[in-house]
CSV table of C-alpha atoms and ligand atoms in Angstrom, one decimal:
chain,number,residue,atom,x,y,z
W,1,UNK,CA,0.0,0.0,0.0
W,2,UNK,CA,1.7,3.2,1.2
W,3,UNK,CA,-0.2,5.3,-1.4
W,4,UNK,CA,-0.8,8.8,-0.2
W,5,UNK,CA,-2.6,10.6,-3.0
W,6,UNK,CA,-2.8,11.4,-6.7
W,7,UNK,CA,-0.7,13.9,-8.6
W,8,UNK,CA,-1.0,15.4,-12.1
W,9,UNK,CA,2.0,14.4,-14.2
W,10,UNK,CA,1.9,17.7,-16.1
W,11,UNK,CA,1.2,20.5,-13.5
W,12,UNK,CA,1.9,18.5,-10.2
W,13,UNK,CA,-1.5,19.4,-8.6
W,14,UNK,CA,-2.3,16.9,-5.9
W,15,UNK,CA,-5.5,15.1,-5.1
W,16,UNK,CA,-6.7,12.5,-2.6
W,17,UNK,CA,-7.1,8.8,-3.5
W,18,UNK,CA,-10.6,9.0,-5.1
W,19,UNK,CA,-12.2,7.8,-8.3
W,20,UNK,CA,-10.7,10.6,-10.4
W,21,UNK,CA,-9.6,10.4,-14.0
W,22,UNK,CA,-8.0,13.8,-14.8
W,23,UNK,CA,-6.5,16.9,-13.2
W,24,UNK,CA,-9.2,19.5,-12.4
W,25,UNK,CA,-6.6,22.2,-13.0
W,26,UNK,CA,-5.2,21.3,-16.4
W,27,UNK,CA,-7.1,18.1,-17.5
W,28,UNK,CA,-3.7,16.3,-17.3
W,29,UNK,CA,-3.1,12.6,-16.4
W,30,UNK,CA,-3.0,11.6,-12.8
W,31,UNK,CA,-0.6,9.2,-11.1
W,32,UNK,CA,-0.5,7.6,-7.7
W,33,UNK,CA,2.1,8.9,-5.3
W,34,UNK,CA,3.6,6.9,-2.4
W,35,UNK,CA,5.4,7.4,0.8
W,36,UNK,CA,8.4,5.3,-0.2
W,37,UNK,CA,10.1,5.7,3.2
W,38,UNK,CA,7.5,3.5,4.7
W,39,UNK,CA,8.0,0.6,2.3
W,40,UNK,CA,10.9,-1.9,2.2
W,41,UNK,CA,10.2,-3.4,-1.2
W,42,UNK,CA,9.0,-1.8,-4.5
W,43,UNK,CA,6.4,-4.5,-4.7
W,44,UNK,CA,4.7,-2.9,-1.7
W,45,UNK,CA,4.0,0.2,-3.7
W,46,UNK,CA,0.5,-0.4,-4.9
W,47,UNK,CA,-2.8,1.6,-4.3
W,48,UNK,CA,-4.5,-1.4,-2.7
W,49,UNK,CA,-3.4,-3.5,0.3
W,50,UNK,CA,-2.6,-7.2,-0.3
W,51,UNK,CA,-5.5,-8.6,1.6
W,52,UNK,CA,-8.0,-6.5,-0.5
W,53,UNK,CA,-6.7,-7.7,-3.8
W,54,UNK,CA,-9.1,-9.4,-6.2
W,55,UNK,CA,-6.9,-11.9,-8.1
W,56,UNK,CA,-7.0,-14.8,-10.5
W,57,UNK,CA,-3.3,-15.8,-10.2
W,58,UNK,CA,-2.0,-13.0,-12.5
W,59,UNK,CA,1.6,-12.2,-12.6
W,60,UNK,CA,4.8,-14.3,-12.0
W,61,UNK,CA,4.9,-14.9,-15.8
W,62,UNK,CA,7.8,-16.7,-17.5
W,63,UNK,CA,10.9,-15.0,-18.7
W,64,UNK,CA,12.2,-17.2,-21.6
W,65,UNK,CA,15.6,-17.1,-23.2
W,66,UNK,CA,15.2,-17.2,-27.0
W,67,UNK,CA,18.6,-18.4,-28.3
W,68,UNK,CA,17.4,-19.6,-31.7
W,69,UNK,CA,15.6,-16.4,-32.5
W,70,UNK,CA,18.5,-14.3,-31.1
W,71,UNK,CA,20.9,-16.1,-33.4
W,72,UNK,CA,18.6,-15.7,-36.4
W,73,UNK,CA,18.3,-11.9,-35.7
W,74,UNK,CA,22.0,-11.6,-35.0
W,75,UNK,CA,22.0,-10.5,-31.4
W,76,UNK,CA,23.7,-11.9,-28.4
W,77,UNK,CA,20.9,-12.2,-25.9
W,78,UNK,CA,17.1,-12.1,-26.3
W,79,UNK,CA,14.7,-12.6,-23.4
W,80,UNK,CA,10.9,-12.9,-23.8
W,81,UNK,CA,8.7,-11.7,-21.0
W,82,UNK,CA,5.6,-13.8,-21.5
W,83,UNK,CA,2.7,-11.6,-20.4
W,84,UNK,CA,0.3,-13.6,-22.6
W,85,UNK,CA,0.6,-16.3,-19.9
W,86,UNK,CA,-1.7,-14.3,-17.5
W,87,UNK,CA,-5.1,-15.8,-16.7
W,88,UNK,CA,-7.1,-14.3,-19.6
W,89,UNK,CA,-4.2,-14.5,-22.0
W,90,UNK,CA,-2.9,-11.0,-22.0
W,91,UNK,CA,-0.9,-8.4,-20.0
W,92,UNK,CA,-4.2,-6.6,-19.1
W,93,UNK,CA,-4.8,-8.8,-16.1
W,94,UNK,CA,-2.3,-7.1,-13.9
W,95,UNK,CA,-3.7,-3.5,-14.3
W,96,UNK,CA,-7.3,-4.8,-14.3
W,97,UNK,CA,-6.8,-6.8,-11.1
W,98,UNK,CA,-5.8,-3.5,-9.4
W,99,UNK,CA,-8.6,-1.6,-11.0
W,100,UNK,CA,-11.3,-4.0,-10.0
W,101,UNK,CA,-9.9,-4.1,-6.5
W,102,UNK,CA,-10.3,-0.3,-6.3
W,103,UNK,CA,-13.8,-0.6,-7.7
W,104,UNK,CA,-14.8,-2.9,-4.8
W,105,UNK,CA,-13.0,-0.6,-2.3
W,106,UNK,CA,-14.8,2.5,-3.6
W,107,UNK,CA,-18.1,0.6,-3.4
W,108,UNK,CA,-19.0,0.5,-7.1
W,109,UNK,CA,-21.5,-2.1,-8.3
W,110,UNK,CA,-20.8,-1.6,-12.0
W,111,UNK,CA,-17.7,-1.1,-14.1
W,112,UNK,CA,-17.3,0.0,-17.7
W,113,UNK,CA,-14.4,-0.3,-20.2
W,114,UNK,CA,-13.6,0.6,-23.7
W,115,UNK,CA,-11.3,-2.0,-25.2
W,116,UNK,CA,-10.0,-3.5,-28.4
W,117,UNK,CA,-10.5,-6.9,-26.8
W,118,UNK,CA,-7.8,-7.9,-24.3
W,119,UNK,CA,-8.9,-5.4,-21.7
W,120,UNK,CA,-12.5,-6.4,-22.5
W,121,UNK,CA,-11.9,-10.1,-21.6
W,122,UNK,CA,-9.8,-9.1,-18.5
W,123,UNK,CA,-12.4,-6.7,-17.1
W,124,UNK,CA,-15.2,-9.2,-17.7
W,125,UNK,CA,-13.3,-12.0,-15.9
W,126,UNK,CA,-12.2,-9.9,-12.9
W,127,UNK,CA,-15.7,-8.3,-12.6
W,128,UNK,CA,-17.1,-11.8,-12.5
W,129,UNK,CA,-14.5,-12.8,-9.8
W,130,UNK,CA,-15.5,-9.8,-7.7
W,131,UNK,CA,-19.3,-10.1,-8.3
W,132,UNK,CA,-19.6,-6.9,-10.2
W,133,UNK,CA,-21.5,-6.1,-13.4
W,134,UNK,CA,-19.4,-5.1,-16.4
W,135,UNK,CA,-20.3,-3.1,-19.5
W,136,UNK,CA,-17.8,-3.4,-22.4
W,137,UNK,CA,-17.6,-1.3,-25.5
W,138,UNK,CA,-15.4,-2.8,-28.3
W,139,UNK,CA,-14.7,-1.6,-31.9
W,140,UNK,CA,-16.7,-3.2,-34.6
W,141,UNK,CA,-13.5,-4.8,-35.9
W,142,UNK,CA,-12.7,-6.7,-32.7
W,143,UNK,CA,-11.7,-10.4,-33.4
W,144,UNK,CA,-14.6,-12.8,-32.6
W,145,UNK,CA,-12.3,-14.8,-30.3
W,146,UNK,CA,-11.9,-11.8,-28.0
W,147,UNK,CA,-15.7,-11.0,-28.1
W,148,UNK,CA,-16.7,-14.5,-27.3
W,149,UNK,CA,-14.2,-14.8,-24.5
W,150,UNK,CA,-15.5,-11.6,-23.0
W,151,UNK,CA,-19.1,-12.8,-23.2
W,152,UNK,CA,-18.2,-16.1,-21.6
W,153,UNK,CA,-17.3,-14.2,-18.3
W,154,UNK,CA,-20.8,-12.6,-18.4
W,155,UNK,CA,-20.2,-9.0,-19.4
W,156,UNK,CA,-22.6,-7.0,-21.4
W,157,UNK,CA,-20.7,-6.4,-24.7
W,158,UNK,CA,-21.5,-3.7,-27.2
W,159,UNK,CA,-19.8,-3.3,-30.6
W,160,UNK,CA,-19.3,0.4,-31.6
W,161,UNK,CA,-18.9,1.3,-35.3
W,162,UNK,CA,-15.6,3.1,-36.2
W,163,UNK,CA,-12.2,3.2,-34.5
W,164,UNK,CA,-11.4,2.5,-30.9
W,165,UNK,CA,-11.5,6.1,-29.9
W,166,UNK,CA,-15.3,6.1,-30.5
W,167,UNK,CA,-15.6,3.4,-27.7
W,168,UNK,CA,-13.3,5.4,-25.5
W,169,UNK,CA,-15.4,8.5,-25.7
W,170,UNK,CA,-18.8,6.7,-25.2
W,171,UNK,CA,-17.5,4.7,-22.2
W,172,UNK,CA,-16.2,8.0,-20.6
W,173,UNK,CA,-19.6,9.7,-21.1
W,174,UNK,CA,-21.6,6.8,-19.8
W,175,UNK,CA,-19.3,6.3,-16.8
W,176,UNK,CA,-19.5,9.9,-15.8
W,177,UNK,CA,-23.3,10.3,-16.3
W,178,UNK,CA,-24.2,7.1,-14.5
W,179,UNK,CA,-21.4,7.0,-11.9
W,180,UNK,CA,-19.9,3.7,-13.2
W,181,UNK,CA,-16.2,3.1,-12.4
W,182,UNK,CA,-14.2,3.4,-15.7
W,183,UNK,CA,-11.6,0.7,-16.1
W,184,UNK,CA,-10.5,1.6,-19.6
W,185,UNK,CA,-6.9,0.7,-19.6
W,186,UNK,CA,-5.4,3.6,-21.4
W,187,UNK,CA,-3.9,6.2,-19.0
W,188,UNK,CA,-7.4,7.3,-17.9
W,189,UNK,CA,-7.6,5.3,-14.7
W,190,UNK,CA,-4.6,6.2,-12.5
W,191,UNK,CA,-5.0,3.0,-10.5
W,192,UNK,CA,-4.9,0.4,-13.3
W,193,UNK,CA,-1.6,1.8,-14.7
W,194,UNK,CA,0.1,0.9,-11.4
W,195,UNK,CA,-0.5,-2.8,-12.0
W,196,UNK,CA,1.9,-2.7,-15.0
W,197,UNK,CA,4.8,-1.8,-12.7
W,198,UNK,CA,5.0,-5.4,-11.5
W,199,UNK,CA,6.4,-6.5,-14.8
W,200,UNK,CA,9.5,-4.4,-14.0
W,201,UNK,CA,9.7,-5.6,-10.4
W,202,UNK,CA,9.5,-9.3,-11.6
W,203,UNK,CA,12.1,-8.7,-14.4
W,204,UNK,CA,14.4,-7.2,-11.8
W,205,UNK,CA,14.1,-10.3,-9.7
W,206,UNK,CA,14.2,-12.8,-12.5
W,207,UNK,CA,17.3,-11.2,-13.9
W,208,UNK,CA,18.9,-11.1,-10.4
W,209,UNK,CA,19.3,-7.3,-10.3
W,210,UNK,CA,20.6,-7.1,-13.9
W,211,UNK,CA,18.8,-4.5,-15.9
W,212,UNK,CA,18.5,-5.1,-19.7
W,213,UNK,CA,19.8,-2.4,-22.1
W,214,UNK,CA,16.5,-2.2,-24.1
W,215,UNK,CA,12.9,-3.3,-23.4
W,216,UNK,CA,10.5,-3.5,-26.3
W,217,UNK,CA,6.9,-2.8,-25.7
W,218,UNK,CA,4.1,-2.6,-28.3
W,219,UNK,CA,2.2,0.6,-27.7
W,220,UNK,CA,-1.3,2.1,-28.3
W,221,UNK,CA,-1.6,4.7,-25.6
W,222,UNK,CA,1.4,3.3,-23.7
W,223,UNK,CA,0.4,2.5,-20.1
W,224,UNK,CA,2.4,-0.8,-20.1
W,225,UNK,CA,5.6,1.1,-21.2
W,226,UNK,CA,5.0,3.8,-18.6
W,227,UNK,CA,4.3,1.2,-15.9
W,228,UNK,CA,7.5,-0.7,-16.6
W,229,UNK,CA,9.7,2.4,-16.6
W,230,UNK,CA,8.0,3.5,-13.4
W,231,UNK,CA,8.7,0.1,-11.9
W,232,UNK,CA,12.4,0.3,-12.7
W,233,UNK,CA,12.6,3.8,-11.2
W,234,UNK,CA,11.1,2.3,-8.0
W,235,UNK,CA,13.6,-0.6,-8.1
W,236,UNK,CA,16.4,2.0,-8.3
W,237,UNK,CA,15.1,3.8,-5.3
W,238,UNK,CA,15.4,0.6,-3.2
W,239,UNK,CA,18.6,-0.7,-4.9
W,240,UNK,CA,21.1,2.2,-5.2
W,241,UNK,CA,23.1,2.1,-8.4
W,242,UNK,CA,20.4,0.3,-10.5
W,243,UNK,CA,20.4,1.7,-14.0
W,244,UNK,CA,17.3,2.3,-16.0
W,245,UNK,CA,16.5,0.6,-19.3
W,246,UNK,CA,16.0,2.3,-22.7
W,247,UNK,CA,12.3,1.9,-23.6
W,248,UNK,CA,11.4,1.0,-27.2
W,249,UNK,CA,7.8,1.7,-28.1
W,250,UNK,CA,6.5,-0.2,-31.1
W,251,UNK,CA,3.5,0.9,-33.2
W,252,UNK,CA,1.9,-0.3,-36.4
W,253,UNK,CA,2.6,1.8,-39.6
W,254,UNK,CA,-1.2,2.2,-40.1
W,255,UNK,CA,-1.5,3.8,-36.7
W,256,UNK,CA,1.7,5.5,-35.6
W,257,UNK,CA,0.9,8.9,-33.9
W,258,UNK,CA,3.6,8.5,-31.2
W,259,UNK,CA,6.2,7.2,-33.7
W,260,UNK,CA,5.5,10.1,-36.0
W,261,UNK,CA,6.0,12.7,-33.2
W,262,UNK,CA,9.2,10.9,-32.2
W,263,UNK,CA,10.6,10.9,-35.8
W,264,UNK,CA,9.8,14.5,-36.3
W,265,UNK,CA,11.3,15.5,-32.9
W,266,UNK,CA,8.0,16.9,-31.7
W,267,UNK,CA,7.0,17.0,-28.1
W,268,UNK,CA,3.3,16.8,-28.6
W,269,UNK,CA,1.5,13.8,-30.1
W,270,UNK,CA,-1.4,14.3,-32.6
W,271,UNK,CA,-4.2,11.8,-32.9
W,272,UNK,CA,-4.8,9.4,-35.8
W,273,UNK,CA,-8.5,9.5,-36.7
W,274,UNK,CA,-8.4,6.5,-39.0
W,275,UNK,CA,-6.1,3.7,-37.7
W,276,UNK,CA,-5.6,0.9,-40.3
W,277,UNK,CA,-3.8,-2.2,-39.0
W,278,UNK,CA,-4.4,-5.9,-38.3
W,279,UNK,CA,-2.7,-5.3,-34.9
W,280,UNK,CA,-6.0,-4.4,-33.1
W,281,UNK,CA,-4.4,-4.3,-29.6
W,282,UNK,CA,-2.4,-1.2,-30.6
W,283,UNK,CA,-4.8,0.3,-33.1
W,284,UNK,CA,-5.5,3.2,-30.7
W,285,UNK,CA,-5.6,6.6,-32.6
W,286,UNK,CA,-5.8,8.6,-29.3
W,287,UNK,CA,-8.6,10.9,-30.5
W,288,UNK,CA,-9.6,13.1,-27.6
W,289,UNK,CA,-6.8,11.9,-25.3
W,290,UNK,CA,-3.7,12.8,-27.3
W,291,UNK,CA,-2.1,13.6,-23.9
W,292,UNK,CA,-1.6,9.9,-23.3
W,293,UNK,CA,0.6,9.7,-26.3
W,294,UNK,CA,2.4,12.9,-25.3
W,295,UNK,CA,3.2,11.5,-21.9
W,296,UNK,CA,4.4,8.2,-23.3
W,297,UNK,CA,6.7,10.0,-25.7
W,298,UNK,CA,8.0,12.0,-22.8
W,299,UNK,CA,8.9,8.8,-20.9
W,300,UNK,CA,10.5,7.2,-23.9
W,301,UNK,CA,12.7,10.3,-24.4
W,302,UNK,CA,13.6,10.4,-20.7
W,303,UNK,CA,14.8,6.8,-21.0
W,304,UNK,CA,16.9,7.6,-24.1
W,305,UNK,CA,14.7,5.2,-26.0
W,306,UNK,CA,12.9,5.4,-29.3
W,307,UNK,CA,9.5,4.8,-31.0
W,308,UNK,CA,9.2,3.2,-34.4
W,309,UNK,CA,6.5,1.6,-36.5
W,310,UNK,CA,6.3,-1.7,-38.4
W,311,UNK,CA,4.1,-2.8,-41.2
W,312,UNK,CA,1.4,-5.4,-40.9
W,313,UNK,CA,3.3,-7.6,-43.3
W,314,UNK,CA,6.4,-7.6,-41.0
W,315,UNK,CA,4.2,-8.2,-37.9
W,316,UNK,CA,2.7,-11.3,-39.5
W,317,UNK,CA,6.2,-12.5,-40.5
W,318,UNK,CA,7.5,-11.9,-37.0
W,319,UNK,CA,4.6,-13.8,-35.5
W,320,UNK,CA,5.4,-17.0,-37.5
W,321,UNK,CA,9.2,-16.6,-37.0
W,322,UNK,CA,8.7,-16.5,-33.2
W,323,UNK,CA,6.4,-19.5,-33.3
W,324,UNK,CA,8.7,-21.6,-35.5
W,325,UNK,CA,12.0,-20.6,-33.9
W,326,UNK,CA,10.9,-20.7,-30.2
W,327,UNK,CA,7.5,-22.4,-30.0
W,328,UNK,CA,5.9,-19.2,-28.7
W,329,UNK,CA,2.6,-18.2,-30.4
W,330,UNK,CA,1.4,-14.6,-29.8
W,331,UNK,CA,-1.2,-12.3,-31.4
W,332,UNK,CA,-0.2,-9.8,-34.0
W,333,UNK,CA,-0.1,-6.8,-31.5
W,334,UNK,CA,2.4,-8.8,-29.5
W,335,UNK,CA,4.5,-9.9,-32.5
W,336,UNK,CA,4.9,-6.2,-33.3
W,337,UNK,CA,7.5,-6.1,-30.5
W,338,UNK,CA,9.6,-8.7,-32.3
W,339,UNK,CA,9.1,-6.9,-35.7
W,340,UNK,CA,10.2,-3.7,-34.0
W,341,UNK,CA,13.4,-5.4,-32.7
W,342,UNK,CA,14.2,-6.6,-36.2
W,343,UNK,CA,13.7,-3.1,-37.7
W,344,UNK,CA,15.7,-1.4,-35.0
W,345,UNK,CA,18.6,-3.8,-35.6
W,346,UNK,CA,18.5,-2.9,-39.3
W,347,UNK,CA,18.5,0.8,-38.4
W,348,UNK,CA,21.3,0.4,-35.9
W,349,UNK,CA,19.3,1.9,-33.1
W,350,UNK,CA,20.7,-0.8,-30.8
W,351,UNK,CA,23.9,-2.8,-30.9
W,352,UNK,CA,24.1,-6.6,-31.4
W,353,UNK,CA,25.7,-6.8,-27.9
W,354,UNK,CA,22.8,-5.1,-26.1
W,355,UNK,CA,20.7,-7.3,-23.8
W,356,UNK,CA,17.1,-7.2,-25.0
W,357,UNK,CA,13.8,-8.0,-23.4
W,358,UNK,CA,10.7,-8.1,-25.6
W,359,UNK,CA,7.4,-8.0,-23.7
W,360,UNK,CA,4.9,-10.4,-25.3
W,361,UNK,CA,1.5,-8.9,-24.5
W,362,UNK,CA,-1.2,-11.2,-25.9
W,363,UNK,CA,-1.8,-14.9,-26.7
W,364,UNK,CA,-2.0,-16.1,-30.3
W,365,UNK,CA,-5.3,-17.8,-29.8
W,366,UNK,CA,-7.0,-14.5,-29.2
W,367,UNK,CA,-6.8,-13.3,-32.8
W,368,UNK,CA,-6.5,-16.1,-35.3
W,369,UNK,CA,-7.9,-14.4,-38.4
W,370,UNK,CA,-4.7,-13.3,-40.0
W,371,UNK,CA,-2.2,-16.0,-39.0
W,372,UNK,CA,0.0,-16.9,-42.0
W,373,UNK,CA,-0.4,-20.6,-42.1
W,374,UNK,CA,-1.8,-22.9,-44.7
W,375,UNK,CA,-5.6,-22.4,-45.1
W,376,UNK,CA,-6.1,-26.1,-45.4
W,377,UNK,CA,-4.4,-29.3,-44.1
W,378,UNK,CA,-4.4,-32.5,-46.1
W,379,UNK,CA,-7.2,-35.0,-45.3
W,380,UNK,CA,-6.7,-38.7,-45.8
W,381,UNK,CA,-9.1,-41.6,-45.6
W,382,UNK,CA,-7.3,-44.2,-43.6
W,383,UNK,CA,-4.5,-45.9,-45.6
W,384,UNK,CA,-0.9,-46.0,-44.6
W,385,UNK,CA,0.1,-45.7,-48.2
W,386,UNK,CA,-1.8,-42.4,-48.6
W,387,UNK,CA,-0.2,-41.2,-45.3
W,388,UNK,CA,3.3,-41.9,-46.5
W,389,UNK,CA,2.4,-40.1,-49.7
W,390,UNK,CA,1.7,-37.0,-47.6
W,391,UNK,CA,4.5,-37.1,-45.0
W,392,UNK,CA,7.1,-38.6,-47.3
W,393,UNK,CA,9.3,-41.6,-46.6
O,401,ZN,ZN1,-2.6,19.3,-14.0
């Protein structure tokens, strides 16, 4: 616990720990502040006490070494942080577990979320676990696997025409007008973001205090990237001399507002009204909350990192490469991290001797529509001769 209040990341105005979503003074983003002197471990810095946590066993995900893929890409060391191994198959479970716990603490009966699918499934699952009602708005293009998973946990799911930003805006309006706790996992809810810090705390332990040179994170608005960087800053507070990693934010070429601002050297991010990419989890055009992108860019720059974008074709290629070389099957939005690593090596943004962690955000089973595998497999009747004909002698 040890949380003492909320603070605006832009103008530093402070607030008490309430269900707030933006700074009353400047409409800026809010973050949770802690009394670090009272804690003896960064893991204790969360806005909810341990006994009040709603959980489904999220966290403690595997960190896999990927020697075959590293060799193929020409780098010395590559580690995969497997966030798709969380209970609902994506990284969203950590932030949502914290958010739902806060909903219960605040006394809400209902929660709402705008999501491209992973947050949807997660909010629906954790709401069920806590006995709350969930309303979920998803873009029309959301993969059927994610919609059906969300329905299975019992949420009311509504498809909204147009890009993700339309869902975001409607969820915000309904949440405000009907006093429903908003668990949209952009940077809107200051409590959910805190759940992402645990990825850094775990990496710190799994790597025995060694900090990787670069961490690759696929980004829409960027709460995961921000959470991870914040987690390392906390680790440094408790372990003097700890360095901070460079953060690499990866976007899709058809939706690259943060990458564009980075490339142009601008400090303010402008929204993308019409995102076009098969990587639905990062197809967030930030319309109406461009400030999320601006803050993410600020953190990337602070870390001496970079933001780049990768084409859908490269994402699908990376998805199969990762599956074939390492036996790890992730959705396109997660494969974007691998595609980004490949591109940054070509562009010499990192060295082949750098230690690299790629955060794999969502499971491959969640979005099967575009996977580049054979559309049909051979069917035989029964005979050995026919089988040998197919598999070869
Ligand atoms: Zn402010």
